Coordinates of C-alpha atoms and ligand atoms in Angstrom, one line a residue:
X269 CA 12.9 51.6 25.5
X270 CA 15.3 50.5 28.4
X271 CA 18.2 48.4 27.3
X272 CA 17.9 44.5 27.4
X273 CA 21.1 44.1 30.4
X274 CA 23.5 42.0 29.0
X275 CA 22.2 38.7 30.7
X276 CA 19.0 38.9 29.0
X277 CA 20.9 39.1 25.7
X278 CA 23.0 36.1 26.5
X279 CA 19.8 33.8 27.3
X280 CA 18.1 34.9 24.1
X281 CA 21.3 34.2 22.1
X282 CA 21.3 30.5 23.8
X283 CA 17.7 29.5 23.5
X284 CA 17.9 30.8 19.8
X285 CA 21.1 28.1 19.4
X286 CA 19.4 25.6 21.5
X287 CA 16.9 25.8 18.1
X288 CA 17.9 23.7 15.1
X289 CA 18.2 26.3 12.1
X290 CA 15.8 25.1 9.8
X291 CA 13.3 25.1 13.0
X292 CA 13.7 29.2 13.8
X293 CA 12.2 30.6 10.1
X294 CA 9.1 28.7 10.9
X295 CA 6.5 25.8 12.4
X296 CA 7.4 23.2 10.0
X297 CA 4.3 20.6 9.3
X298 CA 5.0 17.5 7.6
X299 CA 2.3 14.7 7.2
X300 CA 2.8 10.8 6.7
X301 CA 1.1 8.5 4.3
X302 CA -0.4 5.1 5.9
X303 CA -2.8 2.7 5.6
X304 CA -6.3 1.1 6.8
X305 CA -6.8 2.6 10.5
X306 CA -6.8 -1.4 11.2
X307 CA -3.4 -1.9 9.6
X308 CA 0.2 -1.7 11.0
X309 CA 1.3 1.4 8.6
X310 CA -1.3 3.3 10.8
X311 CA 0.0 2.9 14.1
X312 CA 3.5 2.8 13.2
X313 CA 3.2 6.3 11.4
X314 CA 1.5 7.6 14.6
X315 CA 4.6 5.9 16.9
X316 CA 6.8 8.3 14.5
X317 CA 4.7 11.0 14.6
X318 CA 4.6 10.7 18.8
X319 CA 8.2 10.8 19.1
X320 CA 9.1 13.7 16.8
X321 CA 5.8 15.4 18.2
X322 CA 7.2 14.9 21.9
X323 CA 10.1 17.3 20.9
X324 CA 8.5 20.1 19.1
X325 CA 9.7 22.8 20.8
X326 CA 13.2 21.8 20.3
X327 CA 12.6 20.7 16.9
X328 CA 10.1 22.7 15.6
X329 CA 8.3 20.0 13.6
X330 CA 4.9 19.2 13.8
X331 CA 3.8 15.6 12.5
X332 CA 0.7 13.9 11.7
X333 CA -0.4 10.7 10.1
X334 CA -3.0 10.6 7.3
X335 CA -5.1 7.0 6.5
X336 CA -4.8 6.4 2.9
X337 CA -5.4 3.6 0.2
X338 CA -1.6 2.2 1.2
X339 CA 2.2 2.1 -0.7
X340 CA 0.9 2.9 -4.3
X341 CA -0.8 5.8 -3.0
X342 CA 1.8 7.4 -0.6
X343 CA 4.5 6.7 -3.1
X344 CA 2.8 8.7 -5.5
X345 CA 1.5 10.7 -2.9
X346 CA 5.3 11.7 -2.0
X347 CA 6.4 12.4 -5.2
X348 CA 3.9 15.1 -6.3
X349 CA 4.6 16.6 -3.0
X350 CA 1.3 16.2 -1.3
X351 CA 2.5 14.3 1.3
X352 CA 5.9 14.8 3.0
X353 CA 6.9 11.0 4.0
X354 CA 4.9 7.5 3.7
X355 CA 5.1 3.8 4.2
X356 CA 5.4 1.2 1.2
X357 CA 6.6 -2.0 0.9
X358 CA 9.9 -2.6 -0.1
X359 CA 8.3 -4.3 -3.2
X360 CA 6.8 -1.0 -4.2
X361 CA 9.7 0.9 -3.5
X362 CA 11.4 -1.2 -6.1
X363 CA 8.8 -0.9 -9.1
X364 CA 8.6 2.6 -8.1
X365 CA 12.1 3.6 -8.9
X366 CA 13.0 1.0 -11.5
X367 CA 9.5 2.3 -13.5
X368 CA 7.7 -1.3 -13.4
X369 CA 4.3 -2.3 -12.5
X370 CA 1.6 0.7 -11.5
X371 CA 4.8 2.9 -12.7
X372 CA 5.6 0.7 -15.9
X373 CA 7.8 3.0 -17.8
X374 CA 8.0 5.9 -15.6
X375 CA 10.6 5.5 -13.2
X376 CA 10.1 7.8 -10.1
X377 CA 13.6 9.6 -10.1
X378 CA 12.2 12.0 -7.2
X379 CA 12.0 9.1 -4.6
X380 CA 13.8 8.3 -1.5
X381 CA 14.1 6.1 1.2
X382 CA 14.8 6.8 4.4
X383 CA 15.3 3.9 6.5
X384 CA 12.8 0.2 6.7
X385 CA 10.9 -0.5 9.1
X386 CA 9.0 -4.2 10.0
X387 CA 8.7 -7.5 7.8
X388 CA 5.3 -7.6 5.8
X389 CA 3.9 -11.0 4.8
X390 CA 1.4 -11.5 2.0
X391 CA -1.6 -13.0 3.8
X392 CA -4.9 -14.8 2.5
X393 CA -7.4 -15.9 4.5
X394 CA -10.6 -17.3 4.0
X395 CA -14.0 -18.8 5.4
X396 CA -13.6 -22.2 6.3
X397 CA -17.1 -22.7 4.5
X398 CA -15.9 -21.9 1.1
X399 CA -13.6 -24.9 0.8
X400 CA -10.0 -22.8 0.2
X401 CA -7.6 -24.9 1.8
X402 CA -4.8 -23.9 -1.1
X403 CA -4.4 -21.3 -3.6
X404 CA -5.8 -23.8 -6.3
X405 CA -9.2 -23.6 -4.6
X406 CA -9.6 -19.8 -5.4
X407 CA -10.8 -20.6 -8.9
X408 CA -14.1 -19.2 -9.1
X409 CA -14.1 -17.6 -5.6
X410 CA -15.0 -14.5 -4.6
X411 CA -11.8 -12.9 -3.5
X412 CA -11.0 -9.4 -2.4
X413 CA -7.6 -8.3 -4.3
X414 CA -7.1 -5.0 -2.5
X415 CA -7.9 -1.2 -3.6
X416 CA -5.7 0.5 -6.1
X417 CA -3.4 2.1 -4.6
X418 CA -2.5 -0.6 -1.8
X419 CA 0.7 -2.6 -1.9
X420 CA -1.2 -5.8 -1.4
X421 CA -3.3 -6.1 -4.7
X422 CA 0.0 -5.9 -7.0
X423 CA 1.4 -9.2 -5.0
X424 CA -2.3 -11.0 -5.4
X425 CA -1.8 -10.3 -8.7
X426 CA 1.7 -11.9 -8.8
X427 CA 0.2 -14.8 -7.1
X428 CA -2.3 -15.5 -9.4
X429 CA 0.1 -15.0 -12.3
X430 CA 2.2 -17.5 -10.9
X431 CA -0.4 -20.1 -10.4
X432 CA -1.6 -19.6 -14.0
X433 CA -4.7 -18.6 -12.5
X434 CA -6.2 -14.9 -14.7
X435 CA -7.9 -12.8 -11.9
X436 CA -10.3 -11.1 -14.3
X437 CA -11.6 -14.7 -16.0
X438 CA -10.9 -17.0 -13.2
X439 CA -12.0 -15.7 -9.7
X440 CA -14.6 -13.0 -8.9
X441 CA -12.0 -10.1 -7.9
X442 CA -13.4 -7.4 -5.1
X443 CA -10.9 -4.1 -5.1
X444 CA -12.3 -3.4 -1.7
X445 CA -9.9 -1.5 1.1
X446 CA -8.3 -3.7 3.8
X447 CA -10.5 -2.4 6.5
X448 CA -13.5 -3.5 4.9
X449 CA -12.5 -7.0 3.7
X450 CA -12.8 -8.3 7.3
X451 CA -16.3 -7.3 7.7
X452 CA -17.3 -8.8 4.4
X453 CA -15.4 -12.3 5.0
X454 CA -17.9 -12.6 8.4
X455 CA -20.7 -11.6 6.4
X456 CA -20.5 -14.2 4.1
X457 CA -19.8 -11.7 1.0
X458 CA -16.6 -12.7 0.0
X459 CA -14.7 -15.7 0.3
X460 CA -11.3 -14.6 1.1
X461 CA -9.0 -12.0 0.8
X462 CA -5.4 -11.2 0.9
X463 CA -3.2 -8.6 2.8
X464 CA -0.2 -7.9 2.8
X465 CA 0.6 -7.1 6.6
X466 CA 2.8 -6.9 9.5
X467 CA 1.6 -9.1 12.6
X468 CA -0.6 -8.5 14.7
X469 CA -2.8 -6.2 13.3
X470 CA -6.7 -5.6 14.0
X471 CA -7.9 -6.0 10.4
X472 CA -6.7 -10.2 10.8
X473 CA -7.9 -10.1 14.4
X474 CA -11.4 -8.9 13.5
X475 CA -11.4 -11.3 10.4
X476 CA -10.8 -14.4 12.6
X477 CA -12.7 -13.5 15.8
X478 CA -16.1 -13.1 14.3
X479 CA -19.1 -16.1 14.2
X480 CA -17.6 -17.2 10.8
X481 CA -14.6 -19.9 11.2
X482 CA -11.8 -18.3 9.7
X483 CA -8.2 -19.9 8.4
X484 CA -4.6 -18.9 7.0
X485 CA -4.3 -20.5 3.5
X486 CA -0.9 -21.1 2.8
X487 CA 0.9 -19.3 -0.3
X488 CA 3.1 -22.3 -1.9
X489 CA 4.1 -23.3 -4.8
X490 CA 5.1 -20.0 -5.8
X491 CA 9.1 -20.1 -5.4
X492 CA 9.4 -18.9 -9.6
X493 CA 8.2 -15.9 -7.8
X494 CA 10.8 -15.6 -5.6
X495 CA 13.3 -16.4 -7.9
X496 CA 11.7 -14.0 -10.5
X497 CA 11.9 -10.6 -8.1
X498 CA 14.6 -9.5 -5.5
X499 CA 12.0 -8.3 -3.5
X500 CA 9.9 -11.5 -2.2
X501 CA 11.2 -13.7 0.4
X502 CA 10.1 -16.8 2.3
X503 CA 8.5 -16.1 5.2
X504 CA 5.7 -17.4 8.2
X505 CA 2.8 -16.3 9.5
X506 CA 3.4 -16.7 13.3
X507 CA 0.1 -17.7 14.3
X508 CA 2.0 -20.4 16.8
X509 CA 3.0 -17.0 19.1
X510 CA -0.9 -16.9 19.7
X511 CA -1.6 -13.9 18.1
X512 CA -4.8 -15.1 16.5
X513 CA -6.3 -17.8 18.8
X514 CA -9.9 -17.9 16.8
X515 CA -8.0 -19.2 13.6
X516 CA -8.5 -22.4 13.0
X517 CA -4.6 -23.1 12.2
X518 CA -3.2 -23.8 15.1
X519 CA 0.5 -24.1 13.3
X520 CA 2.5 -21.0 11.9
X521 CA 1.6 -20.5 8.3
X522 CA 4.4 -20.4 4.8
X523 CA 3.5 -17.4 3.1
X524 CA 6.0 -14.9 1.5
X525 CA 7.0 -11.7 2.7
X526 CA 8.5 -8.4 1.8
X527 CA 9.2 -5.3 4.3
X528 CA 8.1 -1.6 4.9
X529 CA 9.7 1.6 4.2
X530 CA 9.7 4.5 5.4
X531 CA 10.0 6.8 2.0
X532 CA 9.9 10.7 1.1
X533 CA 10.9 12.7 -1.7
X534 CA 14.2 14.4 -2.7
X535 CA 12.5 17.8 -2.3
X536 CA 11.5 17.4 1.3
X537 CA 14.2 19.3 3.5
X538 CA 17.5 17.9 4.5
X539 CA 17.4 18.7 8.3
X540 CA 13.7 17.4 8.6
X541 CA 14.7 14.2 7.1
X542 CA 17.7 14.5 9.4
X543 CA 16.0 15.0 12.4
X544 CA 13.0 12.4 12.0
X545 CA 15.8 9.4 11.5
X546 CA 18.1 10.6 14.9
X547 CA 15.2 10.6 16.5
X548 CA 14.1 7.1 15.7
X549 CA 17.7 5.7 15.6
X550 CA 18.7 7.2 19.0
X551 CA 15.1 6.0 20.6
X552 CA 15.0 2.6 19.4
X553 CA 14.4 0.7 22.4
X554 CA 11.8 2.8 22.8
X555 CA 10.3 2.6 19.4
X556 CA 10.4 -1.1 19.3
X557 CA 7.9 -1.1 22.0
X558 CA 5.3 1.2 20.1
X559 CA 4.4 -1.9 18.3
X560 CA 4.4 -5.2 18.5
X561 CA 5.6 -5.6 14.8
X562 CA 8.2 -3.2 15.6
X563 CA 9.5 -5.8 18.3
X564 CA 12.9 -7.0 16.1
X565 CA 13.7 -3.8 14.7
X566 CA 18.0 -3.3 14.8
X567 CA 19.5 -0.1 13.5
X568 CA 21.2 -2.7 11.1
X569 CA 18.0 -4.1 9.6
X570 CA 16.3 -0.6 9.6
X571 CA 18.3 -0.6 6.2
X572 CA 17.3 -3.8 4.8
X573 CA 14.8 -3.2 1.7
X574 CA 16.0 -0.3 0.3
X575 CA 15.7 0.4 -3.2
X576 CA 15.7 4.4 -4.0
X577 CA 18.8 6.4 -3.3
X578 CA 19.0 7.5 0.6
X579 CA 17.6 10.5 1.2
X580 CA 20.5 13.2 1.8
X581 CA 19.4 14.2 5.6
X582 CA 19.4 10.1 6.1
X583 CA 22.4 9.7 4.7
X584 CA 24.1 12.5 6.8
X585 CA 22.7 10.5 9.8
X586 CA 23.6 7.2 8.9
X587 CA 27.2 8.7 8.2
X588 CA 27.6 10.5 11.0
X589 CA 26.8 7.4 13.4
X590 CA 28.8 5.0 11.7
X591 CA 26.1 2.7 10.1
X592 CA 27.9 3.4 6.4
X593 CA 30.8 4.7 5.4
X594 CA 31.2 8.2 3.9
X595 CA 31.5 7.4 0.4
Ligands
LIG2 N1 0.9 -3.3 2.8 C1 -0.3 -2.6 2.8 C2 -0.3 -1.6 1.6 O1 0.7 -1.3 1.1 C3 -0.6 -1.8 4.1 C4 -0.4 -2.6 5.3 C5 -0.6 -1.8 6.6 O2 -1.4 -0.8 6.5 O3 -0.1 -2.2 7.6 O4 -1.3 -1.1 1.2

């Protein structure tokens, strides 16, 4: 074999630098958790996934999305390691970690966050022909709750708790999945249903653009709730910005609202981890215009939410850049 002249040698020694570390053993694949295909967690996984795809060859990293049932399933998802990342509301986060709700008594100590990512506001809507004008009106209503496994159906059920109102006795619950529940509500099937849900999304548009008049009912009366749990906070629907002109509101609508997180587990690599929040952080313009929902994101608020410990590559990141001190 003819000896490799020392400028060949020099190039292969710089394009093998050029390579993060963990990138030159291997391809490495990771996969993030979403939600209904007509949700926000979908399309915001997939804006994650394009911009860490975009640099694969310098990365080495190789990311899809995966619809699923929503933040109870990628949480637990994350945890037994079947999925690398997923989105969950901050709500989830919380009851995952601390071992309350789905996770009552079994803290999930493998859990991390990563950074937040858009506001998420408990929505209900319902056909204008079934009377609900208020959360009192659900009483015997047929009213989709959510799947197991989505983040939504815990806070309906924390509704109803708060209005004294049993969802087993008092309404007709449906556990259907947030991309079906729009269908159903033009059909005439069910009555209403909540989601919990970044705006816009195409699961609200379909709802209220179909034959059936379709409105925002208001979730009030239900400030024990926020006092009762760090998580929840006021918040509006902004149907005023136009978003869904088939509603019949025409002004914004008082709901209450938590936010989404990005989440993985303490077993998924340091550098990947790493890598994924640079890449966000130092595109963020960019990532802002991915999505609509996406539109007020700030590397400050990016941490708002945030229950389980940072994940160590975030944490590097967030050191290295000055958004928290090195402890
Ligand atoms: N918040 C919903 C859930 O946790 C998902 C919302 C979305 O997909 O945008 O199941």
């Amino acid at each position: 074999m003819r000896k490799a002249t020392p400028w060949i040698l020099a190039m292969v020694i710089i394009a093998a630098l050029a390579v993060p570390a963990f990138a030159k053993a291997k391809k490495i694949f990771v996969t993030i958790g979403t939600g209904g295909v007509t949700g926000v967690y979908y399309p915001v996984g997939g804006a994650i996934s394009k911009m860490i795809n975009a640099k694969r060859k310098e990365y080495g990293i190789r990311s899809s999305v995966e619809s699923t049932g929503g933040s109870v399933y990628n949480i637990n998802a994350v945890v037994t390691g079947d999925l690398e990342f997923g989105i969950a509301q901050s709500d989830r986060q919380y009851q995952a970690w601390h071992g309350k709700a789905d996770w009552e008594g079994e803290p999930q100590k493998k859990l991390r966050s990563v950074f937040s990512l858009h506001p998420e506001i408990v929505t209900l809507v319902a056909t204008e022909e079934s009377g609900i004008q208020a959360l009192s009106d659900l009483k015997g209503k047929r009213v989709n709750i959510g799947n197991p496994g989505s983040g939504h159906r815990g806070n309906a059920l924390d509704i109803f708790t708060t209005i004294g109102l049993d969802p087993e006795k008092d309404v007709h619950a449906e556990a259907l999945k947030a991309a079906e529940a729009p269908k159903m509500v033009q059909d005439g099937r069910i009555d209403a249903f909540f989601y919990t849900v970044g705006h816009p999304n195409g699961a609200i548009q379909e709802a209220t653009s179909g034959k059936r008049k379709v409105r925002f009912v208001p979730i009030t009366g239900v400030d024990a709730l926020i006092e009762k749990y760090p998580y929840y906070a006021k918040a509006v629907i902004p149907v005023e910005d136009g978003l869904y002109p088939m509603a019949t509101n025409k002004k914004n609508v008082e709901s209450v609202g938590v936010v989404t997180t990005f989440v993985t587990s303490e077993d998924v690599d340091a550098d990947v981890v790493y890598t994924i929040v640079k890449e966000v952080f130092s595109q963020i313009e960019e990532f802002r215009k991915l999505h609509p929902a996406l539109a007020h994101l700030t590397k400050e608020n990016m941490r708002n939410g945030l229950t389980a410990p940072l994940h160590d590559g975030a944490k590097r990141y967030y050191i290295e850049s000055g958004l928290i001190s090195n402890p």
